[in-house]
Tab-separated table of C-alpha atoms in Angstrom:
chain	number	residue	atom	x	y	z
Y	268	UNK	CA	-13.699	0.951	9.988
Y	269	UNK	CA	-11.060	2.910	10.896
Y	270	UNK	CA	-11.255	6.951	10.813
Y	271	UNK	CA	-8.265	7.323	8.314
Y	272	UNK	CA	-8.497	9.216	5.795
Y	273	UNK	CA	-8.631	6.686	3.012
Y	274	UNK	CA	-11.960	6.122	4.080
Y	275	UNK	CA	-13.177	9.091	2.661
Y	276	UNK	CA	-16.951	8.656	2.299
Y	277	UNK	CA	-17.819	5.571	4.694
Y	278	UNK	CA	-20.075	6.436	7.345
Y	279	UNK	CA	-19.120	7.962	10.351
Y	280	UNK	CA	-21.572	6.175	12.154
Y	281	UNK	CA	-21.390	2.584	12.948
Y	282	UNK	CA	-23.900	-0.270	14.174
Y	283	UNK	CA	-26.540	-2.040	12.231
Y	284	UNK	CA	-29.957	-2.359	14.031
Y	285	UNK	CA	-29.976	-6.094	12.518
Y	286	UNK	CA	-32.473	-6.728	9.584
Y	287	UNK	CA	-35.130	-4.609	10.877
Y	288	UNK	CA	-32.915	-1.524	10.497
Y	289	UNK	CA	-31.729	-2.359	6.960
Y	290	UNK	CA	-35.043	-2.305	5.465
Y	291	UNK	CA	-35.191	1.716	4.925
Y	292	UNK	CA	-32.222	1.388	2.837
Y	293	UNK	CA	-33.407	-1.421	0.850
Y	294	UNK	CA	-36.623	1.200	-0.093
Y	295	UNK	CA	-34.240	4.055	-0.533
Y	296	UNK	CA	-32.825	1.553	-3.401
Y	297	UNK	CA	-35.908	0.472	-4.765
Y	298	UNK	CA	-36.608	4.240	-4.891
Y	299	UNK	CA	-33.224	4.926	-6.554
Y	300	UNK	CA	-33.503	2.034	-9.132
Y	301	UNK	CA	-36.982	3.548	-9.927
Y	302	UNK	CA	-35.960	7.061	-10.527
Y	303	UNK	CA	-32.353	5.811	-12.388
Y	304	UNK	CA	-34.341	4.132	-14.888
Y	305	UNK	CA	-37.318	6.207	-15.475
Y	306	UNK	CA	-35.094	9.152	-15.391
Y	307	UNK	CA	-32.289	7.662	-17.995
Y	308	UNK	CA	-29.580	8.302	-16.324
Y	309	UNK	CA	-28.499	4.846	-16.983
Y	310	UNK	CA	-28.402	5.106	-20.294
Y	311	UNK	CA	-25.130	4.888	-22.375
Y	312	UNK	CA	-26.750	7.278	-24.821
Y	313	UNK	CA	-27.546	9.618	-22.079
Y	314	UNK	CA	-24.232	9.974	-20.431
Y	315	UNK	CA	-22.357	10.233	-24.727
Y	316	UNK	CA	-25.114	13.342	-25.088
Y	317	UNK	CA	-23.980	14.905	-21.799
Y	318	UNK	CA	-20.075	14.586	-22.761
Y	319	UNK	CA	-20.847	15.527	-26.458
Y	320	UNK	CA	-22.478	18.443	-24.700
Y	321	UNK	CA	-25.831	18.032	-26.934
Y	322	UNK	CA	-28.911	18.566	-24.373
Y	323	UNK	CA	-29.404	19.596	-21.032
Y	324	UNK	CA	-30.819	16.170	-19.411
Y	325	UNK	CA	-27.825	15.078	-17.438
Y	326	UNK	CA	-26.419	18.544	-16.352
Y	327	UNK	CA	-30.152	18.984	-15.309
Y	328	UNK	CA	-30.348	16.291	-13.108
Y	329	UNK	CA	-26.810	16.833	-11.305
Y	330	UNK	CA	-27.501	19.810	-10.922
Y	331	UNK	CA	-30.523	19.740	-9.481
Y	332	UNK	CA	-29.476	17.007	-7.191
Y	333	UNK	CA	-26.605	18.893	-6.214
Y	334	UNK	CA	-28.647	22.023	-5.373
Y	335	UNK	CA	-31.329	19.998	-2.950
Y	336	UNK	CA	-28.690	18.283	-1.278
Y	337	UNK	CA	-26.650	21.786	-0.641
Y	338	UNK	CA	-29.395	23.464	0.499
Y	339	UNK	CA	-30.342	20.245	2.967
Y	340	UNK	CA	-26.815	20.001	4.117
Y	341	UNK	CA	-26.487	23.551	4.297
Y	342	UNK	CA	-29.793	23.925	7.005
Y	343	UNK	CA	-28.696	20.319	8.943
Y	344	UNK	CA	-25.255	22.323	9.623
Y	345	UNK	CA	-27.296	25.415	10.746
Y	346	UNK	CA	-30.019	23.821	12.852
Y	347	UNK	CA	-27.317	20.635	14.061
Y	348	UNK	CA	-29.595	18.136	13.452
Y	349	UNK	CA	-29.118	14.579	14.972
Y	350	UNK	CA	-29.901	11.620	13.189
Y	351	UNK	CA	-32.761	9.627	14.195
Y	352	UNK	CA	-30.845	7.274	16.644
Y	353	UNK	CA	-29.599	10.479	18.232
Y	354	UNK	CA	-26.035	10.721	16.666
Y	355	UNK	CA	-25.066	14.203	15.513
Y	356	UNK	CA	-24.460	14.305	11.836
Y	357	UNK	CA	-21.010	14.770	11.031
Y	358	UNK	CA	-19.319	14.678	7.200
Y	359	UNK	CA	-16.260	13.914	7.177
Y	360	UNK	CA	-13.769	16.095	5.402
Y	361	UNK	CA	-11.961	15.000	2.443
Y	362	UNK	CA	-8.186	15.326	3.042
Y	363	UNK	CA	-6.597	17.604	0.241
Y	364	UNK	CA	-2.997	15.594	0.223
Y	365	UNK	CA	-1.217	16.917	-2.440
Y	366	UNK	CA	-4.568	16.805	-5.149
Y	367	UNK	CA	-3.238	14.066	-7.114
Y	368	UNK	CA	-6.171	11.474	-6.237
Y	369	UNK	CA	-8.368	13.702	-6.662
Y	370	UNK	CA	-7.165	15.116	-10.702
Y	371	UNK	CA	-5.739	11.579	-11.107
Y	372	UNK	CA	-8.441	9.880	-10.069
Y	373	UNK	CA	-11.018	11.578	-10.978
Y	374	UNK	CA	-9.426	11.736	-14.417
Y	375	UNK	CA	-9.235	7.458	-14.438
Y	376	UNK	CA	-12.789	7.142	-13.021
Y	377	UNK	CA	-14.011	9.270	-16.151
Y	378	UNK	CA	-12.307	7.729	-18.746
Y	379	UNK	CA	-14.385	4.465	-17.207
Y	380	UNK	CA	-17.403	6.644	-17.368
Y	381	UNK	CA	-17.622	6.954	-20.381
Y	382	UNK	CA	-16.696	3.412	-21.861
Y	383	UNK	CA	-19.811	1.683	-19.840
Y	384	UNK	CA	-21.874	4.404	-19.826
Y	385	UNK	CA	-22.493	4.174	-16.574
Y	386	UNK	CA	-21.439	4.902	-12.767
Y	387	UNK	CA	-21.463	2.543	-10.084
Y	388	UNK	CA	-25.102	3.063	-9.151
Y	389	UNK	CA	-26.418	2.490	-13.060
Y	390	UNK	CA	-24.641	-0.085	-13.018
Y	391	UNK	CA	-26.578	-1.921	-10.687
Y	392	UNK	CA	-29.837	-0.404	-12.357
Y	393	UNK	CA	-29.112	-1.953	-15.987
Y	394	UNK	CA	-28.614	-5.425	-14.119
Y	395	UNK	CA	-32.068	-4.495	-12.799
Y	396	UNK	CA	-33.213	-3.630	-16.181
Y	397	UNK	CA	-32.256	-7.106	-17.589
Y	398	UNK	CA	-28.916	-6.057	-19.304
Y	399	UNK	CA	-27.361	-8.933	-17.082
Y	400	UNK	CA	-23.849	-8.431	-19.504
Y	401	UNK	CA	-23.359	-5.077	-17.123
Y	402	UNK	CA	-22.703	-7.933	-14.484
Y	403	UNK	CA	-19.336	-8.340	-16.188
Y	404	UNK	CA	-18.840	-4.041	-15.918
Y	405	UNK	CA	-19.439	-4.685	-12.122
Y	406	UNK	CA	-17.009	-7.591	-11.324
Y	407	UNK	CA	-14.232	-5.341	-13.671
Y	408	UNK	CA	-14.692	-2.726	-11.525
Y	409	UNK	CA	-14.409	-4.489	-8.051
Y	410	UNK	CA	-11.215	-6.323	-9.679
Y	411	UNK	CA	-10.478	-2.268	-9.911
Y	412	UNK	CA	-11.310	-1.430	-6.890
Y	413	UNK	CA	-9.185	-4.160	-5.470
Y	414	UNK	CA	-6.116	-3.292	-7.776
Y	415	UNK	CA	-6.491	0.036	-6.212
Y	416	UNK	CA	-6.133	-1.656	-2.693
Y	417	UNK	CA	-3.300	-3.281	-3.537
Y	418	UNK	CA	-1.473	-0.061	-5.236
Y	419	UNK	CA	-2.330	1.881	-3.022
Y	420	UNK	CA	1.184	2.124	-1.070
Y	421	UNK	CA	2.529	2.897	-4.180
Y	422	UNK	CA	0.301	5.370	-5.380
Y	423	UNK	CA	0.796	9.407	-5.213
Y	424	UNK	CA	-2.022	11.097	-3.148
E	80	UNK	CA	-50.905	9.750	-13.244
E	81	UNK	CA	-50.022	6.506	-14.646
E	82	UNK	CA	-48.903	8.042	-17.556
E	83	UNK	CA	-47.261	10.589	-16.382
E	84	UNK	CA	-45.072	7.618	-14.407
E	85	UNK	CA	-44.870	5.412	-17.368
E	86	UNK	CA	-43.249	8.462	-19.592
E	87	UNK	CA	-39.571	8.952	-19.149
E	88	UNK	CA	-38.654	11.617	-16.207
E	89	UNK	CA	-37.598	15.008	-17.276
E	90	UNK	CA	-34.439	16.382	-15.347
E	91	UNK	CA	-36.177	18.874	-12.567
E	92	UNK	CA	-38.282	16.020	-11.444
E	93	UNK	CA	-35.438	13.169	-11.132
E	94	UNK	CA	-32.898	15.882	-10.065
E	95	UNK	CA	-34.316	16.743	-6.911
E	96	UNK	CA	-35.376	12.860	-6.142
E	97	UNK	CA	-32.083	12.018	-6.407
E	98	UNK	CA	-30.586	15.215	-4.382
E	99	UNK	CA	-32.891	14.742	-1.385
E	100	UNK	CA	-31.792	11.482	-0.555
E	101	UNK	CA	-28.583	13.057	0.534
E	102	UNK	CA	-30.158	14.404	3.749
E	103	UNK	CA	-32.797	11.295	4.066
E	104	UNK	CA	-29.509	9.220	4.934
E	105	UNK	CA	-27.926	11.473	7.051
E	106	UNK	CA	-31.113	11.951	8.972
E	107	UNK	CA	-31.947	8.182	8.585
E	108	UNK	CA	-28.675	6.760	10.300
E	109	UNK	CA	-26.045	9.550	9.968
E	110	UNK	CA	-24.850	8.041	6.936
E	111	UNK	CA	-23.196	9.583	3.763
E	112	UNK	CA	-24.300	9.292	-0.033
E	113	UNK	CA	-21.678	6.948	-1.644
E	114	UNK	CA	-22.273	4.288	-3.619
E	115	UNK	CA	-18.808	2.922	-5.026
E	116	UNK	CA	-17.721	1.585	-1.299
E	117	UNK	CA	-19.910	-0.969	-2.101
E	118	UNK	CA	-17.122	-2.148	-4.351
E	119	UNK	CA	-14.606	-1.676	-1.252
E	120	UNK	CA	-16.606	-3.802	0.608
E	121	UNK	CA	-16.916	-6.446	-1.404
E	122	UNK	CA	-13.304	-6.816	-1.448
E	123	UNK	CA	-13.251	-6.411	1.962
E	124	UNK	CA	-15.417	-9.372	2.104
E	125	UNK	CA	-12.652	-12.025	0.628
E	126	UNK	CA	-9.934	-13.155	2.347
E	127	UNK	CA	-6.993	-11.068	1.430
E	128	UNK	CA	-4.093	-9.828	3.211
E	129	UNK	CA	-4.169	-6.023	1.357
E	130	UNK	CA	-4.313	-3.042	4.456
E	131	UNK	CA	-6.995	-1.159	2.262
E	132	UNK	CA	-9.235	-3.695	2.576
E	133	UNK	CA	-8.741	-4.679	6.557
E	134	UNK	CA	-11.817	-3.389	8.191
E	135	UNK	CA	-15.419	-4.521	8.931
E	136	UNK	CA	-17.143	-4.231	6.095
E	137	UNK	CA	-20.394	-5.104	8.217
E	138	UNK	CA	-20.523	-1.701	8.939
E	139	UNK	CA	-21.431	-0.834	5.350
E	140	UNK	CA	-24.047	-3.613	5.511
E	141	UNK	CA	-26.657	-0.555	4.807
E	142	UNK	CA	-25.302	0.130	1.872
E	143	UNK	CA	-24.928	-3.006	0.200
E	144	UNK	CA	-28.607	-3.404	1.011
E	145	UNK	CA	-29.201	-0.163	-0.640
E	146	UNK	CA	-27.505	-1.128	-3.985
E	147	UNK	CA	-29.323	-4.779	-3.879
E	148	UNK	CA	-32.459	-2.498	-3.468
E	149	UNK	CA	-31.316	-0.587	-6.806
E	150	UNK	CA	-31.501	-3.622	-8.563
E	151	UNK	CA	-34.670	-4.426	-7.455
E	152	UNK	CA	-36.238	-1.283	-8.095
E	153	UNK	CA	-34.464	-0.895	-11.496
E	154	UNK	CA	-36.177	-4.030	-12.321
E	155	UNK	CA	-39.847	-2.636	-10.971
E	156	UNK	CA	-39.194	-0.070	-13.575
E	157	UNK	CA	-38.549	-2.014	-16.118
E	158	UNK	CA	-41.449	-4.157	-15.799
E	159	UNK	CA	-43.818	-2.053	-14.415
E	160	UNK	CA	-44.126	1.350	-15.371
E	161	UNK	CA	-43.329	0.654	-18.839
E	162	UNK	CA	-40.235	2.484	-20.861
E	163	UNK	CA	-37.750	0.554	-22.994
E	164	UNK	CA	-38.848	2.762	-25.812
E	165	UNK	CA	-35.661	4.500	-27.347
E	166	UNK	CA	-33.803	6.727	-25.381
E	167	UNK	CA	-34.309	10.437	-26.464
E	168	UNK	CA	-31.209	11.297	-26.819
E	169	UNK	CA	-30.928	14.599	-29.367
E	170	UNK	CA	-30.319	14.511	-33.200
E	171	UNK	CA	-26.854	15.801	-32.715
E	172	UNK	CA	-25.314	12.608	-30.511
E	173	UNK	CA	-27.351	9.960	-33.033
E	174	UNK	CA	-25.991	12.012	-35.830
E	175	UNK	CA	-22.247	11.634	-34.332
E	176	UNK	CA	-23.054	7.724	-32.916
E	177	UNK	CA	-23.965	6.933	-36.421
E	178	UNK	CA	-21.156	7.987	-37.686
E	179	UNK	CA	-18.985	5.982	-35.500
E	180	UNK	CA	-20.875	2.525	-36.125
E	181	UNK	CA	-23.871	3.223	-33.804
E	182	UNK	CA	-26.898	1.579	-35.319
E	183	UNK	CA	-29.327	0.266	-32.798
E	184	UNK	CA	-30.705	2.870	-30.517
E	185	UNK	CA	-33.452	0.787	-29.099
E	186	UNK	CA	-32.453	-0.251	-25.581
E	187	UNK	CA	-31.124	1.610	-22.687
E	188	UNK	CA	-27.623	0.603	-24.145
E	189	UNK	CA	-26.250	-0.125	-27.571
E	190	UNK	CA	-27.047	-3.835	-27.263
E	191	UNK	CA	-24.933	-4.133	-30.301
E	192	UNK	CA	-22.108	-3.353	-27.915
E	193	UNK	CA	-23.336	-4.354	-24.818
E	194	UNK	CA	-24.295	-8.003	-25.126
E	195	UNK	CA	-22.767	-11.437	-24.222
E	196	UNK	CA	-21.897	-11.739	-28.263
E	197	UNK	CA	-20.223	-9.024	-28.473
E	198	UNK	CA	-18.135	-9.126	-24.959
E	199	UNK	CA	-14.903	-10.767	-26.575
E	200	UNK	CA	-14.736	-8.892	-29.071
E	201	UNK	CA	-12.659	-5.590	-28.971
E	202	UNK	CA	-15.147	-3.355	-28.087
E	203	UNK	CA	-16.640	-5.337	-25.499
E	204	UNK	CA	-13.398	-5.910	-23.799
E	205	UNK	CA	-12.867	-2.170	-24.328
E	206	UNK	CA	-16.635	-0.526	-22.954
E	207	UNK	CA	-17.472	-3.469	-20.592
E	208	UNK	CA	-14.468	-4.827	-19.067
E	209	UNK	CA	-12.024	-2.246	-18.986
E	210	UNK	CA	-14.589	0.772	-18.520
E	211	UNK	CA	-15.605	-1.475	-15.528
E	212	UNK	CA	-12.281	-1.988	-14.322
E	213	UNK	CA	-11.414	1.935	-14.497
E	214	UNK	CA	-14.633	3.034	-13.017
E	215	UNK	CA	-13.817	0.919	-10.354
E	216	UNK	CA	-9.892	1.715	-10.088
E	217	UNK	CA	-10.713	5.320	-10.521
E	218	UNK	CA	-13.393	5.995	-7.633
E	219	UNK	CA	-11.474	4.000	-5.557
E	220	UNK	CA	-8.274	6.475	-6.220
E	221	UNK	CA	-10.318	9.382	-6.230
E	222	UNK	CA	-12.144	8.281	-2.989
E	223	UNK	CA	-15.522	8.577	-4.554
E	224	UNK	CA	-17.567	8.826	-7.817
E	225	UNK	CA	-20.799	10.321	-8.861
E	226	UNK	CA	-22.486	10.096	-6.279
E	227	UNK	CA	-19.833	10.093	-3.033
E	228	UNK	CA	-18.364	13.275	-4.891
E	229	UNK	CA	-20.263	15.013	-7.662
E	230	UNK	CA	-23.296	14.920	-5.188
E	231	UNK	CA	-22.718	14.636	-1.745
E	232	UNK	CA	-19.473	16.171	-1.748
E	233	UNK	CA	-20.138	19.280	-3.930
E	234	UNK	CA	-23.300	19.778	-1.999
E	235	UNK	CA	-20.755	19.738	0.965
E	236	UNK	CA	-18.751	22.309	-0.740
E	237	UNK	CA	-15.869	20.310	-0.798
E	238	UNK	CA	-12.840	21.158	-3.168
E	239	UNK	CA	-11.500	17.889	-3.520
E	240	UNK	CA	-14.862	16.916	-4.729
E	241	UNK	CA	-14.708	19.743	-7.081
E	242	UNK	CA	-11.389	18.477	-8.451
E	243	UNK	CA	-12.571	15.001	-8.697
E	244	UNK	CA	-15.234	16.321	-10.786
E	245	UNK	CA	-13.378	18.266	-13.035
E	246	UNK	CA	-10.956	14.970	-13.442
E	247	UNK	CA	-14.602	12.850	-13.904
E	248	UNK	CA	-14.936	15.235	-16.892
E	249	UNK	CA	-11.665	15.422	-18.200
E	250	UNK	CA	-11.571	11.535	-18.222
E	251	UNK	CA	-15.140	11.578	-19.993
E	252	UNK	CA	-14.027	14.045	-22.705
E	253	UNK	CA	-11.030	11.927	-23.225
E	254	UNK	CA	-12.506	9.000	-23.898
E	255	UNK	CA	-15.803	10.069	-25.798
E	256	UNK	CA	-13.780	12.071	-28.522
E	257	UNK	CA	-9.857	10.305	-28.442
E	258	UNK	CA	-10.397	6.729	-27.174
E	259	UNK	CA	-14.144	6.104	-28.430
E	260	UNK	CA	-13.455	6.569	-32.541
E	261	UNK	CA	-10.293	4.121	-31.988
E	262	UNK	CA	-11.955	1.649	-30.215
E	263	UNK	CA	-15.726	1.366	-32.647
């Protein structure tokens, strides 16, 4: 992957250990598709409450998420902790550009939001959960992601 | 225990699950909490000629395994530990639902929205296929969603991230009180 700055959150480090080395990440979903559905966060309901600002739930659990993984990031900065294969742990820096994909985006990615009900993560959860239609939301927003890709020259960043 | 697990989660329990897998991946492999370039990689995956998409998407290979693992854990939920009672969402948003067509609050989702019957219809081409395509469109512009910015990158102290979460919000707003009484 190259270290451009379009590739904003992929990982800075690269190599797969094979299948072996994938299985942690396969619990950490299991994990995740536990907690997003016990947790209703993939809930259509849920996520019209939190933007008709009518209970505490959502912000709760963003916020809360947000604070355990600032304080985490916060002392692996400090102390300079290496990963377990030995790699320092570096997060890359999102580029400011002129703001526009960020406001623009952001803005785009919201209205989306709050059509489905549901990020990219609960998306995969309510496929999980047997609401096999969401498979449709999924495939929309790859053809998204793709029409992105191919705008992309065009686009203001 | 049991039914403590089989009752929904209240926020300060699935809040903090959620937040400390930020660190488990970076400790894990180095690797940063982001789930939308799954979507990037599957497009990197098909044979297409578009720059964006020209680089190896084995690399992400952990994170596709991740989201497969969603599924499957989503669905140990399900049929495990018990929960498709309704969603208790307050009096105020069934109040407002109602009052925009809203009348089956069983599911996880308004299955009278969100079902194969009602895909072609307006709404369903509205909520499922364009929501889809913008959520997609959107994180990809942004370079992130919920999770690449709202989490890992505020915990980061980022200010895009901050921006793109202001915009995630503006977007919401704009389509829960302008876009959603047009479209149900």
């Amino acid at each position: 992957m190259r270290p451009s700055k379009n590739t904003s959150v992929a990982s800075p480090s690269t190599g797969n250990k094979g299948f072996m080395g994938l299985i942690p990440y396969f619990l950490i979903g299991i994990y995740f598709g536990i907690i997003f559905t016990k947790s209703e966060v993939i809930s259509w309901f849920r996520i019209q409450e939190m933007f008709r600002f009518q209970a505490f739930h959502m912000y709760g659990i963003i916020g809360a998420a947000v604070v355990v993984a600032m304080i985490s990031v916060f002392l692996i900065k400090r102390y300079r902790l290496k990963s377990l294969d030995g790699v320092e742990i570096v997060i890359p820096p999102k580029d400011m550009g002129s703001g526009t994909r960020y406001w623009l985006g952001g803005t785009i990615f919201g209205l989306g939001w709050a059509l489905t009900g549901a990020c990219p993560g609960p998306m995969f959860a309510l496929v999980g959960n047997g609401a096999l239609v969401m498979l449709v939301a999924i495939l929309s927003a790859v053809a998204g992601t793709f029409a992105y890709g191919a705008l992309r020259p065009k686009l203001p960043h | 225990m049991i039914e403590f697990i089989s009752q929904p989660w209240p926020w300060y329990v699935a809040g903090p699950l959620i937040g400390i897998v930020v660190p488990a991946l970076l400790l894990l492999g180095g690797k940063v909490f982001g789930i939308s370039e799954n979507l990037r990689h599957v497009c990197a995956m098909m044979p297409t000629k578009v720059e964006f998409f020209q680089y190896e998407w084995k690399n992400g290979l952990w994170n596709l395994t991740m989201i497969a693992g969603v599924v499957a854990g989503a669905w140990i939920a399900h049929t495990y530990l018990g929960s498709s009672d309704p969603v208790a969402i307050s009096e105020a948003t069934k109040t407002d639902l109602t009052a925009l067509g809203v009348t089956d609050f069983s599911g996880l989702v308004p299955s009278q929205l969100f079902s194969w019957d009602n895909l072609f219809s307006g709404s369903g081409l509205s909520l499922i296929v364009l929501g889809g395509f913008l959520v997609g469109f959107g994180a990809r512009y942004a370079g992130g969603c919920t999770s690449g910015h709202a989490i890992s990158g505020l915990a980061d102290l980022q200010l895009p991230s901050l921006i793109a979460v202001i915009g995630f919000f503006a977007g919401g707003l704009i389509a829960t009180f302008l876009l959603l009484p047009i479209i149900l």
